[in-house]
Coordinates of N, CA, C and O in Angstrom, one line a residue:
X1 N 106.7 88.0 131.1 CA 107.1 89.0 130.2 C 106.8 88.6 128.7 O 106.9 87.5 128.3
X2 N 106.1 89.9 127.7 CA 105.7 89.2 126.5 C 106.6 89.1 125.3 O 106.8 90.2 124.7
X3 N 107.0 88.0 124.9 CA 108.0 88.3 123.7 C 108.0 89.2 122.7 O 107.0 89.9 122.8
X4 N 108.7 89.5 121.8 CA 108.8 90.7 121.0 C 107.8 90.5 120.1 O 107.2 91.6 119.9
X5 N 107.4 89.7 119.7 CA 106.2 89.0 118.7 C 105.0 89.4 119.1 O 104.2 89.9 118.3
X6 N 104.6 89.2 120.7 CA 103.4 89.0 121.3 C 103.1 90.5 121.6 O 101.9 90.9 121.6
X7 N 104.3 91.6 121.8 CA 104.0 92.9 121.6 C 103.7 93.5 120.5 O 103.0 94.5 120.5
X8 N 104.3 92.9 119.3 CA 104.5 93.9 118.0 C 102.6 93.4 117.6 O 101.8 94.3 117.2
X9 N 102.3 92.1 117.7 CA 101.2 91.6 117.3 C 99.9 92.3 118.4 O 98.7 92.0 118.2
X10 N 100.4 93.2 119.5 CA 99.2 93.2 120.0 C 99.3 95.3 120.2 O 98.6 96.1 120.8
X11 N 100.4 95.5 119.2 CA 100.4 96.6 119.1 C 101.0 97.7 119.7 O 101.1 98.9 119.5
X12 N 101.8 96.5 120.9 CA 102.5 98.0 121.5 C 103.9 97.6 120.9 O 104.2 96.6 120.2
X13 N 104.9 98.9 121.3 CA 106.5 98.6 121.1 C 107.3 97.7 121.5 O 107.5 97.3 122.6
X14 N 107.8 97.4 120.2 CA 109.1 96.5 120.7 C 109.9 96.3 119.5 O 109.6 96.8 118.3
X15 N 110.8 95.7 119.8 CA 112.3 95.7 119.2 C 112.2 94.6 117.9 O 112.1 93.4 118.0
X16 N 112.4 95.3 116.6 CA 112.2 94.1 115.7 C 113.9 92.8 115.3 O 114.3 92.0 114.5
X17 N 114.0 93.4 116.4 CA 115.7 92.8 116.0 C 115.8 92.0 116.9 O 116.8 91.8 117.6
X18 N 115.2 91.7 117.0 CA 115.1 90.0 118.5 C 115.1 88.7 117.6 O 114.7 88.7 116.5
X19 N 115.6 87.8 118.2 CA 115.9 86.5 117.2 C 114.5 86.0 116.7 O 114.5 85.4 115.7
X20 N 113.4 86.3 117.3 CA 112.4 85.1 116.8 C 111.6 86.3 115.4 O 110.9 85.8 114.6
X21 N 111.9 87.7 115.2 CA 111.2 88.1 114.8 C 112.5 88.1 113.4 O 112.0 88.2 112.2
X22 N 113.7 88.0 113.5 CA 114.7 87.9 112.6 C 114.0 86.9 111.9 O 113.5 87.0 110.7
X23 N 113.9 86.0 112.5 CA 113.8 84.0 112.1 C 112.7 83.9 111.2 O 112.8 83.3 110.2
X24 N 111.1 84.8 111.5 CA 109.8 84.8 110.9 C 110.4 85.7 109.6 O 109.9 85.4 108.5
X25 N 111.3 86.7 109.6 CA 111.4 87.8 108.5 C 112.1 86.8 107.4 O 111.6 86.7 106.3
X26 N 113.1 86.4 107.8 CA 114.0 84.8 107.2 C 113.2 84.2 106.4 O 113.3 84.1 105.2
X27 N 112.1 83.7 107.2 CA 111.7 82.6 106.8 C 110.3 83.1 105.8 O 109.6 82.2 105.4
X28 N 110.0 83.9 105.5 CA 109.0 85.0 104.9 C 110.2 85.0 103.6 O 109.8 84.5 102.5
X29 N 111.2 85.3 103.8 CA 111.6 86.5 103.0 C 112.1 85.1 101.8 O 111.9 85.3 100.6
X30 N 112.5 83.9 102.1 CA 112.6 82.8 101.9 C 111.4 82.5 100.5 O 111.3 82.4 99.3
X31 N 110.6 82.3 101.4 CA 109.1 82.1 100.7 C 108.6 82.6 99.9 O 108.0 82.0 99.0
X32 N 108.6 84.0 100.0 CA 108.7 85.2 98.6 C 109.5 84.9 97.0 O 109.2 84.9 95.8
X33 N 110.9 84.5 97.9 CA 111.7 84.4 96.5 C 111.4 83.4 95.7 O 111.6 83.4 94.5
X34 N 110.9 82.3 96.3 CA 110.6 81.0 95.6 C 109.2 81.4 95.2 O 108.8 80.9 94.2
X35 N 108.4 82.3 95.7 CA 107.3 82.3 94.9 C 107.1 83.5 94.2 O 106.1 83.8 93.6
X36 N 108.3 84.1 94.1 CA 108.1 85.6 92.9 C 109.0 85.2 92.1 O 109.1 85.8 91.0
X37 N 109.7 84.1 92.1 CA 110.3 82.9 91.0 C 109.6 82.5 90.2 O 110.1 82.5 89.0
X38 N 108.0 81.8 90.5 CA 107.3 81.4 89.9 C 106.5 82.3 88.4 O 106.6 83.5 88.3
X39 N 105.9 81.5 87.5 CA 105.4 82.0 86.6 C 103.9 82.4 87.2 O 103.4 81.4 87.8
X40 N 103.1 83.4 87.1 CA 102.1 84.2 87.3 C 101.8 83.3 88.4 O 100.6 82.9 88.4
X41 N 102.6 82.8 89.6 CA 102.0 82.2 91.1 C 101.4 80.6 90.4 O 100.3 80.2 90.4
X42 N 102.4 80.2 90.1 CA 102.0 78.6 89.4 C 102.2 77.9 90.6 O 101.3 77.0 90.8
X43 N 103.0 78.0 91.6 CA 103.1 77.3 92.9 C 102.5 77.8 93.8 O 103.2 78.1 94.7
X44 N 101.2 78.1 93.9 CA 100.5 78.5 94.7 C 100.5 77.7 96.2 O 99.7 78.3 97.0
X45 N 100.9 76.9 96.6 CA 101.1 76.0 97.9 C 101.8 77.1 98.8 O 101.2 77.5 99.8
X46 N 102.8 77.6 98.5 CA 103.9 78.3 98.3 C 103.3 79.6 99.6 O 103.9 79.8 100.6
X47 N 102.4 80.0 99.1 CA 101.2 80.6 99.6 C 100.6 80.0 101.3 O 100.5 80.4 102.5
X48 N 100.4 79.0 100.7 CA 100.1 78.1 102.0 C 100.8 78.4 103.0 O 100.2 79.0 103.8
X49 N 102.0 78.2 103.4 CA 102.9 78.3 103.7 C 103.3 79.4 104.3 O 103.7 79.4 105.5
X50 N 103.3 80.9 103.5 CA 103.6 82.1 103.8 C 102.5 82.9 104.7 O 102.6 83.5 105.7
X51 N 101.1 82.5 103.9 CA 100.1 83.8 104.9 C 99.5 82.6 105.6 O 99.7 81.4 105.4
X52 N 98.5 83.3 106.8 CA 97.7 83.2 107.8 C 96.7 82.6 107.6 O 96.6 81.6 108.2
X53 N 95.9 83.1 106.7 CA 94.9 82.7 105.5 C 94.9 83.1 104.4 O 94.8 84.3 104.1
X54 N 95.0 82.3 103.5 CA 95.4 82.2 101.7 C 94.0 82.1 101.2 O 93.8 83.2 100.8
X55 N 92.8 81.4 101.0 CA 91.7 81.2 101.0 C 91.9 81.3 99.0 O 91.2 82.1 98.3
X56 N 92.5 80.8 98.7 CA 92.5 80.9 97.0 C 93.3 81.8 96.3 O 93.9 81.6 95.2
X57 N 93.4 82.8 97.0 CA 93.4 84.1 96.5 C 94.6 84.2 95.4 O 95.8 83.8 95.5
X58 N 94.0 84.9 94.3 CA 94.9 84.9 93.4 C 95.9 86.5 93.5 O 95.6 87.7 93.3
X59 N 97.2 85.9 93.8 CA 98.5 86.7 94.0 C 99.7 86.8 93.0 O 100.7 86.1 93.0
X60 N 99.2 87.9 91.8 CA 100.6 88.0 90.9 C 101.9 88.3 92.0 O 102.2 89.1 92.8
X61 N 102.3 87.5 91.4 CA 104.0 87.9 92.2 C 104.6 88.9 91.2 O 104.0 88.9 90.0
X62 N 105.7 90.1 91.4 CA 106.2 89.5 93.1 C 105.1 90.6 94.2 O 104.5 91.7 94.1
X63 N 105.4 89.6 94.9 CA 104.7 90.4 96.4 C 105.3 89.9 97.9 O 106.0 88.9 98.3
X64 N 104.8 90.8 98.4 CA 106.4 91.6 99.2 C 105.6 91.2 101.0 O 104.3 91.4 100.9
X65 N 105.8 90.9 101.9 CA 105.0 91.1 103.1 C 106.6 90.9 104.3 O 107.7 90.2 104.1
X66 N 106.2 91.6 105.5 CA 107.2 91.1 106.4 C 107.1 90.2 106.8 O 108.3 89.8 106.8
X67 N 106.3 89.1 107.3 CA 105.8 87.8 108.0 C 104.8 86.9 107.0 O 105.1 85.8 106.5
X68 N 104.0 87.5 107.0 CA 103.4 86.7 106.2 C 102.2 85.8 107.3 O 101.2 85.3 106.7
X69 N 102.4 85.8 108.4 CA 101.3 84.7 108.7 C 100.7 85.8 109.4 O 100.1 85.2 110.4
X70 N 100.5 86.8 109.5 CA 99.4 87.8 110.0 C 98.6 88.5 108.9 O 98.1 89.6 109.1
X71 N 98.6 87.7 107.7 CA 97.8 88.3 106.9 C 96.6 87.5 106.1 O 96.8 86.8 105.1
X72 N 95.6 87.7 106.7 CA 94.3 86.8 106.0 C 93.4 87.0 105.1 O 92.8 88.0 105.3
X73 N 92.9 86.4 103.9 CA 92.3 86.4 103.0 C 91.1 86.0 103.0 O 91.1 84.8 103.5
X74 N 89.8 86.5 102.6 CA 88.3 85.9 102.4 C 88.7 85.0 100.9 O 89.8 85.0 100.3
X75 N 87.4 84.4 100.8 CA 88.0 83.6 99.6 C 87.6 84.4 97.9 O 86.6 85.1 97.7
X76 N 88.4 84.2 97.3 CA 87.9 84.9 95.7 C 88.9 86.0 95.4 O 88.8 86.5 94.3
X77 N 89.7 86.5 96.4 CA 90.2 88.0 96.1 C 91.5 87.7 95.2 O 92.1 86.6 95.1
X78 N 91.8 89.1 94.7 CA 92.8 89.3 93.6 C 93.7 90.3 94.0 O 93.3 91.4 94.3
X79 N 95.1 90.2 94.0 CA 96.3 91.0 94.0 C 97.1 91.2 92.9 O 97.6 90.2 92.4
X80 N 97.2 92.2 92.4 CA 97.9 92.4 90.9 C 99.1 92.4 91.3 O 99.2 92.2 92.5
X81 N 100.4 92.7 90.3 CA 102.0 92.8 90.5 C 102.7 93.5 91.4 O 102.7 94.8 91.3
X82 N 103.5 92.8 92.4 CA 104.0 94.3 93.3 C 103.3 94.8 94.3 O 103.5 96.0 94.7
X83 N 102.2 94.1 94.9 CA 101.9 94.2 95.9 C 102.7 94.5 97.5 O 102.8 93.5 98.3
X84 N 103.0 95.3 97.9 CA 103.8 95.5 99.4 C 102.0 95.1 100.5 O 100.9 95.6 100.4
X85 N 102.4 94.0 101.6 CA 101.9 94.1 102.6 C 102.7 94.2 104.3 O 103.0 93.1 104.7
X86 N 102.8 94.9 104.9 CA 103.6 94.6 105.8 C 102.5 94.7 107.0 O 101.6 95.5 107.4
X87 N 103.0 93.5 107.4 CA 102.1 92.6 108.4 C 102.6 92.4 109.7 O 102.6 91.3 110.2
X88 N 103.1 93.4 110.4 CA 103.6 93.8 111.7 C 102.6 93.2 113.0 O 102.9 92.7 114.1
X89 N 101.0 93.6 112.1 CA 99.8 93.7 113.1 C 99.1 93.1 111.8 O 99.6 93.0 110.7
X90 N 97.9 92.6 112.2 CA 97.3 91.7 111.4 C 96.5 92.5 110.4 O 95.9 93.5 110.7
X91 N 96.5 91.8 109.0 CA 95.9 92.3 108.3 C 95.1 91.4 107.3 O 95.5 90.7 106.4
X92 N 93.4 92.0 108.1 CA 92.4 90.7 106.9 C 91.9 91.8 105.9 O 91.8 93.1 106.1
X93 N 91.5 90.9 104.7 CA 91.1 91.4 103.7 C 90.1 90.9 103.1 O 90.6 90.0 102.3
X94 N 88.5 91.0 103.0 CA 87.3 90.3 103.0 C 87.4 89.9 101.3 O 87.9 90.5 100.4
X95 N 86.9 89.0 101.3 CA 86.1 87.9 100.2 C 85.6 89.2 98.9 O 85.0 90.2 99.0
X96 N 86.1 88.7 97.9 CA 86.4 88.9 96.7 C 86.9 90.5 96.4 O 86.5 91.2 95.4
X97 N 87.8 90.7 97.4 CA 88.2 92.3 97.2 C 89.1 92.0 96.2 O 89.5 90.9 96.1
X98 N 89.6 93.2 95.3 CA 90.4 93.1 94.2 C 91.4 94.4 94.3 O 90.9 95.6 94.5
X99 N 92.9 94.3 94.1 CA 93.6 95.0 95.0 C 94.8 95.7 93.2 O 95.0 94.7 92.4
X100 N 95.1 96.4 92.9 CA 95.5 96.6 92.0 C 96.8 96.4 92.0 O 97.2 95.8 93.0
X101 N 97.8 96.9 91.0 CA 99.0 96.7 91.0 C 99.9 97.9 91.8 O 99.6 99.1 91.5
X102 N 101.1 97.5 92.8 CA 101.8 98.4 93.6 C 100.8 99.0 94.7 O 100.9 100.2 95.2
X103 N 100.0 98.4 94.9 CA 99.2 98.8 96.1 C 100.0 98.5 97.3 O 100.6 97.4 97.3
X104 N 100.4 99.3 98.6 CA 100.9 98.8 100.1 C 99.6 99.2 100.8 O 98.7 100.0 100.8
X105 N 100.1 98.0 101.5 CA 99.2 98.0 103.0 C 99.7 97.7 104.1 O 99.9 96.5 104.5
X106 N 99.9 98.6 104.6 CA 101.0 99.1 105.8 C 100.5 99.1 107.4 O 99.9 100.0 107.9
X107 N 100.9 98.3 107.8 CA 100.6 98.4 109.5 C 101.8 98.8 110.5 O 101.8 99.2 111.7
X108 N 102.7 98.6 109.7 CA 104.1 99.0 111.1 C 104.2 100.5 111.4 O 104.2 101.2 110.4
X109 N 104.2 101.2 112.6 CA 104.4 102.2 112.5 C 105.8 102.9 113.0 O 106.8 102.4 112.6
X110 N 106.0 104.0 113.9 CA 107.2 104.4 114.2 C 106.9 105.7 114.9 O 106.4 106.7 114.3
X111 N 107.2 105.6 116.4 CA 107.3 106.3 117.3 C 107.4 108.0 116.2 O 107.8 107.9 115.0
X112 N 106.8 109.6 117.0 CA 106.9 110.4 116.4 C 108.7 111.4 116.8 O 109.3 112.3 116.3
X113 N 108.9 110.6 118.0 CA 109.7 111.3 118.9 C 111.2 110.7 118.2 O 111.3 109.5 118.2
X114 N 112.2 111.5 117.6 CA 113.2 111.0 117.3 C 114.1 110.0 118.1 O 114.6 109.0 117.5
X115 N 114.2 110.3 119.5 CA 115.0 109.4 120.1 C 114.7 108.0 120.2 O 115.4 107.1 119.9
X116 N 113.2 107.8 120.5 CA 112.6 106.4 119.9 C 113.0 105.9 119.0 O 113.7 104.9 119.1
X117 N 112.7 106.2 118.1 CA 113.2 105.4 116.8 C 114.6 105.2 116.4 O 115.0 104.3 115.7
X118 N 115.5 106.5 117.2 CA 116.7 105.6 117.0 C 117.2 104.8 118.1 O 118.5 104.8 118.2
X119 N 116.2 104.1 119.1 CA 116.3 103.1 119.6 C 115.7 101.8 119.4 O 115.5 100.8 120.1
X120 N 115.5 102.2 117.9 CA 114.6 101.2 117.6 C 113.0 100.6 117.4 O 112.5 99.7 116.7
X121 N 112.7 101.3 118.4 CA 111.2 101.2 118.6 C 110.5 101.1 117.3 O 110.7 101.8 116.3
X122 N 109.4 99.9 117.6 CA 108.6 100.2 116.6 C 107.1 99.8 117.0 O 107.2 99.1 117.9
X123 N 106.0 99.9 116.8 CA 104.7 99.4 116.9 C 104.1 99.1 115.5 O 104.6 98.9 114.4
X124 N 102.8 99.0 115.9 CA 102.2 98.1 114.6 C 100.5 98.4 114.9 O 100.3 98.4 116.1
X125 N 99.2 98.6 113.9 CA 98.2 98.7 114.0 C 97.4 98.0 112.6 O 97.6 98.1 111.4
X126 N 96.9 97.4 113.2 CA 95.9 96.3 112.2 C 95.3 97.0 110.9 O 95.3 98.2 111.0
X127 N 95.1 96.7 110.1 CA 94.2 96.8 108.9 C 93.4 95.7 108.8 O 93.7 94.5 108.8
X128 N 92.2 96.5 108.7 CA 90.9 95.7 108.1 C 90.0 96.4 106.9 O 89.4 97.5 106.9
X129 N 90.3 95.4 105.9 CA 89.7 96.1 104.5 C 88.2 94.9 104.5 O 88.4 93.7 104.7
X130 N 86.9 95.2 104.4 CA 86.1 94.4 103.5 C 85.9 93.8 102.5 O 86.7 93.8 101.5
X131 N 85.0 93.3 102.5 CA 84.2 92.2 101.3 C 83.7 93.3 100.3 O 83.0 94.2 100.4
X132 N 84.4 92.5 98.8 CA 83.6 93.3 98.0 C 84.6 94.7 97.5 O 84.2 95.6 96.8
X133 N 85.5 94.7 97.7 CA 86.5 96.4 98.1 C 86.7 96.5 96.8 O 86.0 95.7 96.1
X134 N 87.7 97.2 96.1 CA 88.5 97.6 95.0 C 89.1 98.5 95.2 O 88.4 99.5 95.4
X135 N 90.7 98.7 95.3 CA 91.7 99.2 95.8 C 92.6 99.5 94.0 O 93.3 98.7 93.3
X136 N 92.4 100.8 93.8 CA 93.6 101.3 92.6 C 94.7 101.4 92.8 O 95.2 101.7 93.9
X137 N 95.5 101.2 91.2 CA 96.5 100.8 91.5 C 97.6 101.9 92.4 O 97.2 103.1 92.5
X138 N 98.8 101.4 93.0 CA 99.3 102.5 93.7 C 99.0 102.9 95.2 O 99.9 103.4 95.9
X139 N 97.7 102.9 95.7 CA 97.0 103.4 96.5 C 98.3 102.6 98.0 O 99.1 101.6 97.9
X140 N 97.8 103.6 99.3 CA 98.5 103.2 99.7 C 97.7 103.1 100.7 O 97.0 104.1 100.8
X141 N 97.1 101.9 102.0 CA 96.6 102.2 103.0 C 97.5 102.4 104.7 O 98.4 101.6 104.9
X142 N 97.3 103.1 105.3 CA 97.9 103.2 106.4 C 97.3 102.2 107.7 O 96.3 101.5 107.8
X143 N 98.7 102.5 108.9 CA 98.5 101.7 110.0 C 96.7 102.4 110.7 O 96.4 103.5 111.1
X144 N 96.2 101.2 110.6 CA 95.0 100.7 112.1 C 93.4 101.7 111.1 O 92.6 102.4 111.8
X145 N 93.5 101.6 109.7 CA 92.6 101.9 109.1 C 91.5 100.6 108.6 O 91.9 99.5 108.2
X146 N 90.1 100.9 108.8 CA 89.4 99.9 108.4 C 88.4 100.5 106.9 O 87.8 101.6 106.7
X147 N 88.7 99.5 106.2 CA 87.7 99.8 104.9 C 86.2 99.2 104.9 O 86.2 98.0 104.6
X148 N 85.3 99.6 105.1 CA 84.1 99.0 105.0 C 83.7 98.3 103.5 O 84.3 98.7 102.5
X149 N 82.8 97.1 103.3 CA 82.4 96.3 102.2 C 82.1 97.1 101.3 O 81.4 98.1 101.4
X150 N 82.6 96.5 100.2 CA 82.0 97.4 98.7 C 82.8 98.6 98.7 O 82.4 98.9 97.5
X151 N 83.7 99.6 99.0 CA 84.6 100.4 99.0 C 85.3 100.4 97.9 O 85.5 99.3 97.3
X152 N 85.8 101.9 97.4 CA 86.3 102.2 95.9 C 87.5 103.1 96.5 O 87.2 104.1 97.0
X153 N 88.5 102.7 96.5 CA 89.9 103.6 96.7 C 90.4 103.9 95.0 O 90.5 103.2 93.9
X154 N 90.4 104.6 95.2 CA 90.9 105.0 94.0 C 93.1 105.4 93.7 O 94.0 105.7 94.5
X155 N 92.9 105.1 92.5 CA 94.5 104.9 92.2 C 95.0 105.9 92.9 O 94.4 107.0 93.1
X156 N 96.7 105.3 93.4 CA 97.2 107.0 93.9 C 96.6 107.1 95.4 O 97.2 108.0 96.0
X157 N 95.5 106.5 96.1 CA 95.1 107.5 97.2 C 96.0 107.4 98.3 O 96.8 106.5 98.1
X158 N 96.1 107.9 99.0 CA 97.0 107.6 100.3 C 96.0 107.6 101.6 O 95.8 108.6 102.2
X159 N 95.6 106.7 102.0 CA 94.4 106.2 103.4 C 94.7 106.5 104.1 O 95.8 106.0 104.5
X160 N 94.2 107.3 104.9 CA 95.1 107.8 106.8 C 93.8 107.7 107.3 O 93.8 108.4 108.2
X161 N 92.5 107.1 107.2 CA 91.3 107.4 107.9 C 90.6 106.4 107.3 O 90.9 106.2 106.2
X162 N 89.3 105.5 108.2 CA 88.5 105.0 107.8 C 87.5 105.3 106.5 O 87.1 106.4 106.1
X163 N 87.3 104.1 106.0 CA 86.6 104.7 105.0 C 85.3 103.5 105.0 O 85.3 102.2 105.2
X164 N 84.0 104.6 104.7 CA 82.9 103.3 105.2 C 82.1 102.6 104.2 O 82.3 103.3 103.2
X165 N 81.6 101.8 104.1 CA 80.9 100.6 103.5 C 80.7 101.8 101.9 O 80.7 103.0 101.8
X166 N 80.6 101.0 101.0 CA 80.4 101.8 100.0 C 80.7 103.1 99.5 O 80.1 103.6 98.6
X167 N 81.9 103.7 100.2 CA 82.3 104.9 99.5 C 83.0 104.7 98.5 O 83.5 103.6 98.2
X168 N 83.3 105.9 97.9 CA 84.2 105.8 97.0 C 85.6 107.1 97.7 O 85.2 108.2 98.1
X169 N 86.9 106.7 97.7 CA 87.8 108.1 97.9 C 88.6 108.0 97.4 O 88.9 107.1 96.7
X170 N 89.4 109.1 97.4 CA 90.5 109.3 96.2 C 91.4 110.5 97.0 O 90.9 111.2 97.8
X171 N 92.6 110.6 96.5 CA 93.5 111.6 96.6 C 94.2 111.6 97.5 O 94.3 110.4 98.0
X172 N 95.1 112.5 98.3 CA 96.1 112.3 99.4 C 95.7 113.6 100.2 O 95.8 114.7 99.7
X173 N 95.2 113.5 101.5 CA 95.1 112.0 101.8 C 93.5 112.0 101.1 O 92.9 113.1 100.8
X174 N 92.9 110.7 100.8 CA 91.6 110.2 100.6 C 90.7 110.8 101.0 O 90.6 110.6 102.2
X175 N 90.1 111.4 100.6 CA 89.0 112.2 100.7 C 87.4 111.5 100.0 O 87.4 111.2 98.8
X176 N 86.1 111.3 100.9 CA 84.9 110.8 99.3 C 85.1 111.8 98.8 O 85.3 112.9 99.3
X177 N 84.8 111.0 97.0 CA 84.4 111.4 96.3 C 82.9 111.4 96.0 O 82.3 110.9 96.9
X178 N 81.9 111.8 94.9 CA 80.6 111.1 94.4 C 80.7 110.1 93.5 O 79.7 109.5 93.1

């Protein structure tokens, strides 16, 4: 039988209130404070420690993630202040994307049917953003969306849908723009 981890990570339902997924949120939530403590991420180790793959990446604190080790970085990229990632299902983000301030990037989702969810249920769908991206500030991306390389989200957008190599989109939800 697969632990609550091995489901939430592989995308189907399960219960986030099981001890091992308490203990990872703990120990995340732990690691945050000590590093939104810091001055502009001077303890960057700190880092080490919390994500999956850190790869340099420069992270104004504070920034916010549920786990932390399901979230990977290419190397060079940038996160401004107030970053939310919640990392339910894995989330990479390619080499030198630059992510603005109050940006979420959201994988957990939640059953449509009321009674589910008030049993707790929850699932989770990956995000994959490219190399090269730029994400305005605010913008919000949704669960099991992929951003193709070189991509322009623009401030404000709200992402429910793929967006491909080089576009630019904007608005709620995201729509291209020219």
């Amino acid at each position: 039988m697969p632990s609550a981890r091995e489901d939430m990570v592989a995308g189907r339902p399960y219960d986030s209130a099981g001890p091992e997924l308490v203990a990872m949120r703990a120990r995340a939530q732990a690691l945050m404070r000590r590093y939104d403590a810091t001055i502009d991420g001077d303890d960057r180790g700190l880092l080490d420690e919390l994500l999956g793959t850190w790869a340099g990446a420069a992270i104004r604190p504070p920034f916010y993630v549920d786990y932390g080790v399901h979230i990977h970085f290419g190397p060079g990229c940038f996160l401004n202040y107030g970053c939310v990632l919640l990392d339910v299902a894995e989330i990479r983000i390619g080499a030198r994307t630059q992510i603005g301030p109050m940006v979420q990037i959201l994988t957990a989702d939640h059953p449509r049917e009321a009674h589910r969810r008030a049993a707790g249920e929850e699932s989770g769908r990956p995000v994959t953003i490219g190399a090269d991206v730029w994400i305005g500030a605010g913008a919000i991306v949704l669960p099991g969306v992929t951003v193709g390389d070189g991509a322009i989200i623009g401030a404000g957008a709200v992402v429910t849908r793929d967006v491909a190599a080089c576009a630019s989109v904007a608005g709620n939800p995201a729509r291209p723009i020219r």
